[in-house]
PDB file of C-alpha atoms in Angstrom:
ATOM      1  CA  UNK A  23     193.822  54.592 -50.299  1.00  0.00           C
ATOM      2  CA  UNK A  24     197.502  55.536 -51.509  1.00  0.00           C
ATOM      3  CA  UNK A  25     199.309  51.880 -50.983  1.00  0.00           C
ATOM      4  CA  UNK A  26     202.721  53.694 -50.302  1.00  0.00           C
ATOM      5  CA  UNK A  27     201.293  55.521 -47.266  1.00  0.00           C
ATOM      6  CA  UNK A  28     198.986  53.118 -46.101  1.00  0.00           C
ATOM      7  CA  UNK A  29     199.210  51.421 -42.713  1.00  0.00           C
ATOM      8  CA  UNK A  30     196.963  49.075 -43.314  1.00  0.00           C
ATOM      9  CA  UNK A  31     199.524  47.887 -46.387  1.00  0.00           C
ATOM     10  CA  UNK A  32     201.098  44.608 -45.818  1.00  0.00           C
ATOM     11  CA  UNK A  33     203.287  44.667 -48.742  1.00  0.00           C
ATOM     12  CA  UNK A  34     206.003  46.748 -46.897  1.00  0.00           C
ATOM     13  CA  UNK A  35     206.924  43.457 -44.563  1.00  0.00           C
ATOM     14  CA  UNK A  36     207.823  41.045 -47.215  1.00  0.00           C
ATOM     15  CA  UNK A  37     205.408  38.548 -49.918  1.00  0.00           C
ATOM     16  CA  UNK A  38     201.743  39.300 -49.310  1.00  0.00           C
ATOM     17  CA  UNK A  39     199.396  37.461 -51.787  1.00  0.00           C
ATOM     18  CA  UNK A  40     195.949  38.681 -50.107  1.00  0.00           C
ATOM     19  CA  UNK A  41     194.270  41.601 -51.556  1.00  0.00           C
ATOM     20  CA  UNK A  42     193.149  44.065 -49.128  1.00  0.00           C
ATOM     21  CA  UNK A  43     189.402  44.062 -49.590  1.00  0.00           C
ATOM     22  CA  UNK A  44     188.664  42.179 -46.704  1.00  0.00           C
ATOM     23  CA  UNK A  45     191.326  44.436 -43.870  1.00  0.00           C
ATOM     24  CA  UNK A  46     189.091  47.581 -45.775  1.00  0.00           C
ATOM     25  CA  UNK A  47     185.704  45.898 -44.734  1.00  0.00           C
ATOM     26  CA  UNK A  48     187.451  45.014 -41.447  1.00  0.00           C
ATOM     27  CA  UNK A  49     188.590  48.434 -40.540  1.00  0.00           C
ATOM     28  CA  UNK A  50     185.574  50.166 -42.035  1.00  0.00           C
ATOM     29  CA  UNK A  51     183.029  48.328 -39.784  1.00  0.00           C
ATOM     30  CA  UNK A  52     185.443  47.683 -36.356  1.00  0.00           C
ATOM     31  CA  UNK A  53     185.508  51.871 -36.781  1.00  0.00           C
ATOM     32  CA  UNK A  54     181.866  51.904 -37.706  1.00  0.00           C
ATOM     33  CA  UNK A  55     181.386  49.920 -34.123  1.00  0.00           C
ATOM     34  CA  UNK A  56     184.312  51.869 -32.160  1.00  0.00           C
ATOM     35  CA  UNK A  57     185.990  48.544 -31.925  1.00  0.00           C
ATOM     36  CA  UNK A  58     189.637  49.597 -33.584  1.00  0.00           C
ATOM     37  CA  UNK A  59     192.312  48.535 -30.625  1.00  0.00           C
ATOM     38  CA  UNK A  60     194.215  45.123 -32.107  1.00  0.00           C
ATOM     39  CA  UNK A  61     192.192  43.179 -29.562  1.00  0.00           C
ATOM     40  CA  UNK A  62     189.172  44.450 -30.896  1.00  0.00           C
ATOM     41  CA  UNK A  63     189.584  44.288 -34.602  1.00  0.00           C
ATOM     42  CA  UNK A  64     190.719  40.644 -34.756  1.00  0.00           C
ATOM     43  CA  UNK A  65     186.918  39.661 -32.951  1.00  0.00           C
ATOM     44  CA  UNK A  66     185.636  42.249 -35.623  1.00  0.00           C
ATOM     45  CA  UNK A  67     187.032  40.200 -38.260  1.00  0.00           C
ATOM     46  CA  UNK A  68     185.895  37.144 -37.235  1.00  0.00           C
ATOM     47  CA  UNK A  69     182.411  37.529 -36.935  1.00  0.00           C
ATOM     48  CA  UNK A  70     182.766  39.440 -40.840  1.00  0.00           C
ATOM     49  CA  UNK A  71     184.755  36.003 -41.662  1.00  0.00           C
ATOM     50  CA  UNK A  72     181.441  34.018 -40.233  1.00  0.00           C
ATOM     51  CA  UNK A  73     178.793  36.048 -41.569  1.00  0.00           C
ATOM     52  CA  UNK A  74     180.936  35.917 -45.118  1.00  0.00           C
ATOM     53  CA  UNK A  75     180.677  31.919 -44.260  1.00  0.00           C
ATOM     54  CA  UNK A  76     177.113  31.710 -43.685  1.00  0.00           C
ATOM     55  CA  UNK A  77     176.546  33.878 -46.716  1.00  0.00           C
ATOM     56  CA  UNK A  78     178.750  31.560 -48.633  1.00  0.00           C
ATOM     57  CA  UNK A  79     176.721  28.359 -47.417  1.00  0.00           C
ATOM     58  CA  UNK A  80     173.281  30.533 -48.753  1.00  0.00           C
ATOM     59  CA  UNK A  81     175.201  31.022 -52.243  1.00  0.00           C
ATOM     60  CA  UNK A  82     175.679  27.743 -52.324  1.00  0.00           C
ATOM     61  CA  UNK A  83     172.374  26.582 -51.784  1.00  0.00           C
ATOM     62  CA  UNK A  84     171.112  28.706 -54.677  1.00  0.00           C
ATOM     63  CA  UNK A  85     173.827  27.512 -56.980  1.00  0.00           C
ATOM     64  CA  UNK A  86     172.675  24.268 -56.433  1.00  0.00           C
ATOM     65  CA  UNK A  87     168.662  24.674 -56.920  1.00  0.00           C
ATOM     66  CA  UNK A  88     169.418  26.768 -59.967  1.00  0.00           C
ATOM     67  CA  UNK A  89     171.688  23.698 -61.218  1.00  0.00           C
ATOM     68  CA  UNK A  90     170.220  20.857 -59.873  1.00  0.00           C
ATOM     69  CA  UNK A  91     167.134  21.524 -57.955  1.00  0.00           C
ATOM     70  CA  UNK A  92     166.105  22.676 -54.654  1.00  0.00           C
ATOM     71  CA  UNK A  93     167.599  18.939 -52.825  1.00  0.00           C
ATOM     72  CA  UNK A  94     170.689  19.250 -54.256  1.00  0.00           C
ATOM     73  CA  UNK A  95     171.279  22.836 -53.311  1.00  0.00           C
ATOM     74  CA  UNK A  96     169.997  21.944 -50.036  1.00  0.00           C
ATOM     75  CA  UNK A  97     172.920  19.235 -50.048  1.00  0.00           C
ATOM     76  CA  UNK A  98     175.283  20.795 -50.967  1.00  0.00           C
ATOM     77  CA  UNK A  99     174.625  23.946 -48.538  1.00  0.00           C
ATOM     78  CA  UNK A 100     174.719  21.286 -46.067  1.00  0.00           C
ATOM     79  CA  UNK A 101     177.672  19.804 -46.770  1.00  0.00           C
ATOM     80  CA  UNK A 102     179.600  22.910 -47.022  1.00  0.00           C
ATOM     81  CA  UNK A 103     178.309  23.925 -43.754  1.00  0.00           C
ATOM     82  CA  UNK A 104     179.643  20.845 -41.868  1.00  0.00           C
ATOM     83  CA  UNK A 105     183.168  20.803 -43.841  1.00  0.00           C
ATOM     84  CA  UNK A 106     185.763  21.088 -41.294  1.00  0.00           C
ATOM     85  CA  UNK A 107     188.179  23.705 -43.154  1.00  0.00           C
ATOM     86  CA  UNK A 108     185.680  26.737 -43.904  1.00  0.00           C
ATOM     87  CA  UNK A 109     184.652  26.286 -40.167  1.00  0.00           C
ATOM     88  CA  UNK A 110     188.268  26.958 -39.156  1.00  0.00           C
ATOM     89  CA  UNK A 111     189.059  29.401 -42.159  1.00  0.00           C
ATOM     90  CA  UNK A 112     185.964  31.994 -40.401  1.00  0.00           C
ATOM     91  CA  UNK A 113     187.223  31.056 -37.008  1.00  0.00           C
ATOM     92  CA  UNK A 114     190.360  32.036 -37.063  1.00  0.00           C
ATOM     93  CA  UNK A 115     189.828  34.894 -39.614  1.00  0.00           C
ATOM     94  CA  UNK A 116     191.154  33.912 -43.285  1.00  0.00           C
ATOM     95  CA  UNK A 117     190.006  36.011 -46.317  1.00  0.00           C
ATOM     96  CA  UNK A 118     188.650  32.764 -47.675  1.00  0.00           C
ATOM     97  CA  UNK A 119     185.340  33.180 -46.753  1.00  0.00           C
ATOM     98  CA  UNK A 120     185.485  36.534 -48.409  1.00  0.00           C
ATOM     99  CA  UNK A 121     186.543  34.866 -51.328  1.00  0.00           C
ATOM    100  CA  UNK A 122     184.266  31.781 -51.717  1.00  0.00           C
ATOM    101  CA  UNK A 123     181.039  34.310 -51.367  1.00  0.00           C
ATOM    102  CA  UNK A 124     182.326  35.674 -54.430  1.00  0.00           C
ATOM    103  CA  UNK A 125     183.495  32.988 -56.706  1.00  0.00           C
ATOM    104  CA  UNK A 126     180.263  31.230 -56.060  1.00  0.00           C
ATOM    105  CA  UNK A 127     178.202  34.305 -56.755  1.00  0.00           C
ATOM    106  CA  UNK A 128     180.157  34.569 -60.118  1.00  0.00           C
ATOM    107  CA  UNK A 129     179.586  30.945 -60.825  1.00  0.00           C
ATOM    108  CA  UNK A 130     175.622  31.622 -60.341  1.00  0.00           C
ATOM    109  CA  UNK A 131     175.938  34.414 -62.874  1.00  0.00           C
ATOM    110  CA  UNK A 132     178.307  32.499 -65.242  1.00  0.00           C
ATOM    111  CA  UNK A 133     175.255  30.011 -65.518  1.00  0.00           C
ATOM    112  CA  UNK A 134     172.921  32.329 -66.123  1.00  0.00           C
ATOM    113  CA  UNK A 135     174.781  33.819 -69.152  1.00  0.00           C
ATOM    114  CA  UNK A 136     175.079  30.340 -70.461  1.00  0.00           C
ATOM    115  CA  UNK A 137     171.175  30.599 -70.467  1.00  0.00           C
ATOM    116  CA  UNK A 138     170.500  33.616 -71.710  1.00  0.00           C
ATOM    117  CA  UNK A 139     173.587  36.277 -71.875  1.00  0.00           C
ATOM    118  CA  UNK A 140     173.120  39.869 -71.017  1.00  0.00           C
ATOM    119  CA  UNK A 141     175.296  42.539 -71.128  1.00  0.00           C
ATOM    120  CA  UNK A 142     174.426  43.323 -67.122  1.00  0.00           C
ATOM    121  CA  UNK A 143     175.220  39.809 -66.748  1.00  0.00           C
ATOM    122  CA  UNK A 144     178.749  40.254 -67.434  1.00  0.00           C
ATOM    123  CA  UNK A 145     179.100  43.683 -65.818  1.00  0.00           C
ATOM    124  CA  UNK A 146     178.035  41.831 -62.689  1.00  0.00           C
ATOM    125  CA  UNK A 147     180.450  38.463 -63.359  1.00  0.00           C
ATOM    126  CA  UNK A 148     183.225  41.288 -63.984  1.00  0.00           C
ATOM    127  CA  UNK A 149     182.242  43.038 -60.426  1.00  0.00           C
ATOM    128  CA  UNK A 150     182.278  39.665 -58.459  1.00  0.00           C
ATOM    129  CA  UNK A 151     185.668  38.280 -60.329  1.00  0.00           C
ATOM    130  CA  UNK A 152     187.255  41.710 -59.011  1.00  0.00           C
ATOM    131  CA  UNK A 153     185.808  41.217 -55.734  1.00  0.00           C
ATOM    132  CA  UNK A 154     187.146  38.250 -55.938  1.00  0.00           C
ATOM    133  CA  UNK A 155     190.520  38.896 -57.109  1.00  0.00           C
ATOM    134  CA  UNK A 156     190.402  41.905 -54.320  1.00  0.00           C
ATOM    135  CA  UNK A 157     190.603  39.090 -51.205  1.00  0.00           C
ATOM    136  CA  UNK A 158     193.178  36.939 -53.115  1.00  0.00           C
ATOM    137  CA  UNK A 159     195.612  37.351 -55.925  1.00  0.00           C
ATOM    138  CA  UNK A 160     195.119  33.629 -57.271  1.00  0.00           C
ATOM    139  CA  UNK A 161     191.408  33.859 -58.045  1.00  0.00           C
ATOM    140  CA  UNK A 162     192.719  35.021 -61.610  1.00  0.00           C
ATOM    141  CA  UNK A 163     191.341  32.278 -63.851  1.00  0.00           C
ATOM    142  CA  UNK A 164     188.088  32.770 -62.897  1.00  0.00           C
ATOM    143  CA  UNK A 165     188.054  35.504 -65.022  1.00  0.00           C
ATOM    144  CA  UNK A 166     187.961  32.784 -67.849  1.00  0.00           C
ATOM    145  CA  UNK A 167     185.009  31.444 -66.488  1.00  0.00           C
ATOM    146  CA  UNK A 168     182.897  34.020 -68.654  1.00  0.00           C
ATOM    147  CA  UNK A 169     184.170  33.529 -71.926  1.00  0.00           C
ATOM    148  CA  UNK A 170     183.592  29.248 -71.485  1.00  0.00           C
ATOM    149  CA  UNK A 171     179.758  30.413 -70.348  1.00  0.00           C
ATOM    150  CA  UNK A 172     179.341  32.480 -73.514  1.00  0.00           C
ATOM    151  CA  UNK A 173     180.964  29.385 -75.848  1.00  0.00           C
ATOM    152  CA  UNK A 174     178.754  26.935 -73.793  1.00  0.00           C
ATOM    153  CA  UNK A 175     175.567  29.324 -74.649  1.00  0.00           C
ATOM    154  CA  UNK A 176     176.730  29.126 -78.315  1.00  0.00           C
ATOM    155  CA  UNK A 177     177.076  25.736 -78.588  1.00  0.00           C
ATOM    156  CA  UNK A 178     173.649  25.445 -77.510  1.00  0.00           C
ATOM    157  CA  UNK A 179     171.829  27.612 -79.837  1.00  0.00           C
ATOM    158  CA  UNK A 180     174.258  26.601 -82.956  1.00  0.00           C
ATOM    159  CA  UNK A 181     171.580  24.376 -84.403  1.00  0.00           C
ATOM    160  CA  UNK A 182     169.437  27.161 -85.109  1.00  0.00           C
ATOM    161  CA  UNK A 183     170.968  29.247 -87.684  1.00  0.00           C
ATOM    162  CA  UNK A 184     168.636  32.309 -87.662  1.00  0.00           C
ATOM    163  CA  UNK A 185     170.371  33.014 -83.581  1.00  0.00           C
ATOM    164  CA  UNK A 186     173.889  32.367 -84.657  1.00  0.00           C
ATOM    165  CA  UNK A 187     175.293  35.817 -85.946  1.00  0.00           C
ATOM    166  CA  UNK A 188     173.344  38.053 -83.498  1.00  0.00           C
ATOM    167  CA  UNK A 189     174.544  36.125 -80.995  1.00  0.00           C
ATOM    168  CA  UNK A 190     177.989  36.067 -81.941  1.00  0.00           C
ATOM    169  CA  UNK A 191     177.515  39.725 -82.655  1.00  0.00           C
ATOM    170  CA  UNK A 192     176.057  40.213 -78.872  1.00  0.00           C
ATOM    171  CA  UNK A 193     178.548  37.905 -77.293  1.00  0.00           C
ATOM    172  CA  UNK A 194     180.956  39.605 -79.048  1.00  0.00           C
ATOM    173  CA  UNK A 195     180.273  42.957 -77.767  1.00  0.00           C
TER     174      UNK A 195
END
């Protein structure tokens, strides 16, 4: 875990704008499996980049049933699944898939604070945005994400004055 001594650091051979979350997961199950040689741990990483796909494409569907309903998350699970690019990302072993699992997750929890905000709620939207961040440096606005769901919650409930300052007070905190 010490980036200066690290072998697994990519830093040392020039710009790197991945995080390393994903070559952790890599390495931890390829040596979980016995499956460390180079040969091995690219396959290793693959299948994690598919199963991070597939889990993607379920995220997706439940983003889009809480949203929309259960046809439009079906859709748009669908359509995700037969895009051409996150079928080649997984393939050939991008940290994209990583990524996408988490910025949708994020977005499911950013809707459910507009709802009804919890403190848990953004514990968990901080956890996936650093997740997210940890496969790839430019996921960094996301983190704004939160802030727009709280305003969108209070925007909602402004007609009622009684909810106002506790919930400015909550959001707040």
């Amino acid at each position: 875990f010490n980036p200066e001594e690290s072998s697994l650091n990519p830093l040392g051979y020039g710009f790197y704008t991945y995080g390393m979350l994903p070559l952790f997961i890599t390495r931890y199950v390829a040596e979980w499996f016995a499956r460390t040689t180079y040969d091995e741990v690219v396959l290793v990483g693959r299948i994690l980049s598919g199963v991070f796909d597939l889990a993607a494409v379920m995220a997706l569907y439940f983003l889009g049933r809480r949203i929309y309903g259960r046809r439009i998350g079906l859709l748009a699970a669908a359509l995700y699944a037969a895009a051409v690019v996150p079928i080649q990302l997984s393939h050939y072993f991008a940290v994209d898939s990583f990524t996408t699992v988490f910025i949708i997750a994020a977005m499911y929890v950013a809707i459910m604070v507009m709802e009804r905000p919890r403190w848990w709620l953004f514990a968990m939207f901080g956890l996936l945005t650093g997740l997210a961040m940890a496969t790839m440096d430019s996921i960094a606005p996301l983190a704004g994400m939160i802030a727009l769901a709280g305003l969108a919650y209070l925007v909602d409930i402004w007609p009622e004055r009684d909810k106002r300052r506790p919930a400015i007070k909550r959001l707040l905190l």
